[in-house]
C-alpha cells in the first residue's frame, strides 16, 4: 500500500517556476514508478511525465519536455516535479501516481493516486 500527498502548488506568472513534491508512505515506495498527471477544468487528465523506481530513467510528454524535470529521493520517499518557463496552458490540478514497475503514460496502470495540488499560471 502506498499513500501519496502532493504539495507545492500555487499561483505563478507566465515564465515563472514552481516545484511540486509528492511525499509517499509505505516501505516499498522505492520499488514503484511514479508519474505526474494534470487535469485542467473540463479536460481529461493527461500525463506529464514519469520516473523509474531507481530514478535513472524519466519520460515526458512532448508539451513539457525541456521545461519540466522529475527527480526522486528514495531516502525521503519523495518525488519532485520542477516546472520552469510555465505557461498559462500548464494550469491544472497536478496529481502524482504510483505503479509497480511502470512509469509511462497509461493512466490505468497506476494503482495509487494523491489528491492533487493546484497550479495556476497567469498570463
mmCIF file of C-alpha atoms in Angstrom:
data_model
loop_
_atom_site.group_PDB
_atom_site.id
_atom_site.type_symbol
_atom_site.label_atom_id
_atom_site.label_comp_id
_atom_site.label_asym_id
_atom_site.label_seq_id
_atom_site.Cartn_x
_atom_site.Cartn_y
_atom_site.Cartn_z
ATOM 1 C CA UNK A 1 0.000 0.000 0.000
ATOM 2 C CA UNK A 2 1.273 3.467 -0.918
ATOM 3 C CA UNK A 3 -0.248 6.776 0.099
ATOM 4 C CA UNK A 4 0.686 9.905 -1.825
ATOM 5 C CA UNK A 5 0.421 13.568 -0.836
ATOM 6 C CA UNK A 6 1.220 16.376 -3.265
ATOM 7 C CA UNK A 7 2.305 19.876 -2.260
ATOM 8 C CA UNK A 8 3.921 22.974 -3.707
ATOM 9 C CA UNK A 9 1.211 24.237 -5.992
ATOM 10 C CA UNK A 10 0.229 27.873 -6.227
ATOM 11 C CA UNK A 11 -0.257 30.910 -8.428
ATOM 12 C CA UNK A 12 2.631 31.988 -10.633
ATOM 13 C CA UNK A 13 3.081 34.321 -13.568
ATOM 14 C CA UNK A 14 3.868 33.006 -17.021
ATOM 15 C CA UNK A 15 7.583 32.354 -17.350
ATOM 16 C CA UNK A 16 7.928 31.560 -13.665
ATOM 17 C CA UNK A 17 8.803 28.353 -11.865
ATOM 18 C CA UNK A 18 7.324 26.027 -9.269
ATOM 19 C CA UNK A 19 8.482 22.822 -7.650
ATOM 20 C CA UNK A 20 5.912 20.246 -6.691
ATOM 21 C CA UNK A 21 6.553 17.476 -4.206
ATOM 22 C CA UNK A 22 4.942 14.081 -3.888
ATOM 23 C CA UNK A 23 5.504 12.554 -0.458
ATOM 24 C CA UNK A 24 4.820 8.861 -0.108
ATOM 25 C CA UNK A 25 4.258 6.498 2.761
ATOM 26 C CA UNK A 26 4.980 2.809 2.584
ATOM 27 C CA UNK A 27 8.155 0.802 2.892
ATOM 28 C CA UNK A 28 8.055 -0.327 -0.743
ATOM 29 C CA UNK A 29 7.989 3.175 -2.246
ATOM 30 C CA UNK A 30 11.402 2.707 -3.832
ATOM 31 C CA UNK A 31 10.075 -0.158 -5.949
ATOM 32 C CA UNK A 32 7.366 1.945 -7.622
ATOM 33 C CA UNK A 33 7.447 4.008 -10.749
ATOM 34 C CA UNK A 34 5.965 7.452 -10.161
ATOM 35 C CA UNK A 35 4.241 9.720 -12.636
ATOM 36 C CA UNK A 36 2.740 13.180 -12.651
ATOM 37 C CA UNK A 37 -0.571 13.858 -14.336
ATOM 38 C CA UNK A 38 -2.571 17.058 -14.597
ATOM 39 C CA UNK A 39 -6.161 17.946 -15.232
ATOM 40 C CA UNK A 40 -7.498 21.279 -16.405
ATOM 41 C CA UNK A 41 -11.175 22.185 -15.975
ATOM 42 C CA UNK A 42 -13.412 20.268 -18.374
ATOM 43 C CA UNK A 43 -10.467 18.369 -19.798
ATOM 44 C CA UNK A 44 -9.254 14.821 -19.368
ATOM 45 C CA UNK A 45 -6.424 14.011 -17.032
ATOM 46 C CA UNK A 46 -3.201 13.975 -19.021
ATOM 47 C CA UNK A 47 0.237 12.505 -18.485
ATOM 48 C CA UNK A 48 3.017 14.972 -17.679
ATOM 49 C CA UNK A 49 5.996 12.715 -17.004
ATOM 50 C CA UNK A 50 7.233 9.694 -15.112
ATOM 51 C CA UNK A 51 10.315 8.392 -13.335
ATOM 52 C CA UNK A 52 11.529 4.845 -12.815
ATOM 53 C CA UNK A 53 11.848 3.253 -9.402
ATOM 54 C CA UNK A 54 15.582 3.969 -9.274
ATOM 55 C CA UNK A 55 15.362 7.459 -10.715
ATOM 56 C CA UNK A 56 17.694 6.539 -13.548
ATOM 57 C CA UNK A 57 15.087 6.905 -16.254
ATOM 58 C CA UNK A 58 12.480 9.557 -16.993
ATOM 59 C CA UNK A 59 9.836 10.059 -19.645
ATOM 60 C CA UNK A 60 7.974 13.271 -20.506
ATOM 61 C CA UNK A 61 5.028 14.437 -22.523
ATOM 62 C CA UNK A 62 6.054 16.496 -25.535
ATOM 63 C CA UNK A 63 4.226 19.521 -24.156
ATOM 64 C CA UNK A 64 6.563 19.793 -21.150
ATOM 65 C CA UNK A 65 9.791 18.338 -22.491
ATOM 66 C CA UNK A 66 12.707 20.689 -21.851
ATOM 67 C CA UNK A 67 10.746 22.703 -19.281
ATOM 68 C CA UNK A 68 9.813 20.167 -16.594
ATOM 69 C CA UNK A 69 12.121 17.816 -14.712
ATOM 70 C CA UNK A 70 11.171 14.901 -12.481
ATOM 71 C CA UNK A 71 13.517 13.604 -9.800
ATOM 72 C CA UNK A 72 13.185 11.420 -6.740
ATOM 73 C CA UNK A 73 14.836 10.901 -3.390
ATOM 74 C CA UNK A 74 14.018 7.406 -2.199
ATOM 75 C CA UNK A 75 15.640 8.050 1.173
ATOM 76 C CA UNK A 76 12.995 10.738 1.735
ATOM 77 C CA UNK A 77 10.179 8.866 -0.032
ATOM 78 C CA UNK A 78 9.641 11.924 -2.202
ATOM 79 C CA UNK A 79 9.351 12.685 -5.901
ATOM 80 C CA UNK A 80 9.710 16.192 -7.277
ATOM 81 C CA UNK A 81 8.412 17.967 -10.345
ATOM 82 C CA UNK A 82 10.438 21.060 -11.197
ATOM 83 C CA UNK A 83 8.466 23.249 -13.574
ATOM 84 C CA UNK A 84 10.207 26.088 -15.389
ATOM 85 C CA UNK A 85 9.072 28.509 -18.099
ATOM 86 C CA UNK A 86 5.482 27.975 -17.070
ATOM 87 C CA UNK A 87 2.697 28.801 -19.498
ATOM 88 C CA UNK A 88 -0.999 29.519 -18.882
ATOM 89 C CA UNK A 89 -1.812 26.180 -20.531
ATOM 90 C CA UNK A 90 0.093 24.439 -17.715
ATOM 91 C CA UNK A 91 -2.718 25.423 -15.350
ATOM 92 C CA UNK A 92 -4.447 22.490 -13.704
ATOM 93 C CA UNK A 93 -4.697 20.143 -10.779
ATOM 94 C CA UNK A 94 -1.485 18.140 -10.595
ATOM 95 C CA UNK A 95 -1.531 14.579 -9.319
ATOM 96 C CA UNK A 96 1.196 12.100 -8.602
ATOM 97 C CA UNK A 97 0.549 8.407 -9.076
ATOM 98 C CA UNK A 98 2.396 5.176 -8.315
ATOM 99 C CA UNK A 99 2.608 1.935 -10.244
ATOM 100 C CA UNK A 100 4.632 -1.198 -9.745
ATOM 101 C CA UNK A 101 7.380 -1.362 -12.363
ATOM 102 C CA UNK A 102 5.763 1.221 -14.657
ATOM 103 C CA UNK A 103 6.166 4.955 -15.231
ATOM 104 C CA UNK A 104 4.616 5.553 -18.619
ATOM 105 C CA UNK A 105 1.580 7.427 -19.820
ATOM 106 C CA UNK A 106 -1.185 4.832 -19.440
ATOM 107 C CA UNK A 107 -3.336 6.156 -16.605
ATOM 108 C CA UNK A 108 -4.997 2.826 -15.859
ATOM 109 C CA UNK A 109 -1.636 1.270 -14.953
ATOM 110 C CA UNK A 110 -1.440 3.371 -11.783
ATOM 111 C CA UNK A 111 -2.834 1.874 -8.610
ATOM 112 C CA UNK A 112 -2.293 4.763 -6.220
ATOM 113 C CA UNK A 113 -3.106 8.445 -6.560
ATOM 114 C CA UNK A 114 -2.735 11.540 -4.467
ATOM 115 C CA UNK A 115 -5.413 14.198 -4.016
ATOM 116 C CA UNK A 116 -3.710 16.749 -6.218
ATOM 117 C CA UNK A 117 -2.248 20.234 -5.859
ATOM 118 C CA UNK A 118 -3.473 23.219 -7.865
ATOM 119 C CA UNK A 119 -1.168 25.085 -10.221
ATOM 120 C CA UNK A 120 -2.395 28.322 -11.783
ATOM 121 C CA UNK A 121 -0.296 30.220 -14.302
ATOM 122 C CA UNK A 122 -1.426 33.746 -15.089
ATOM 123 C CA UNK A 123 -0.662 35.459 -18.368
#
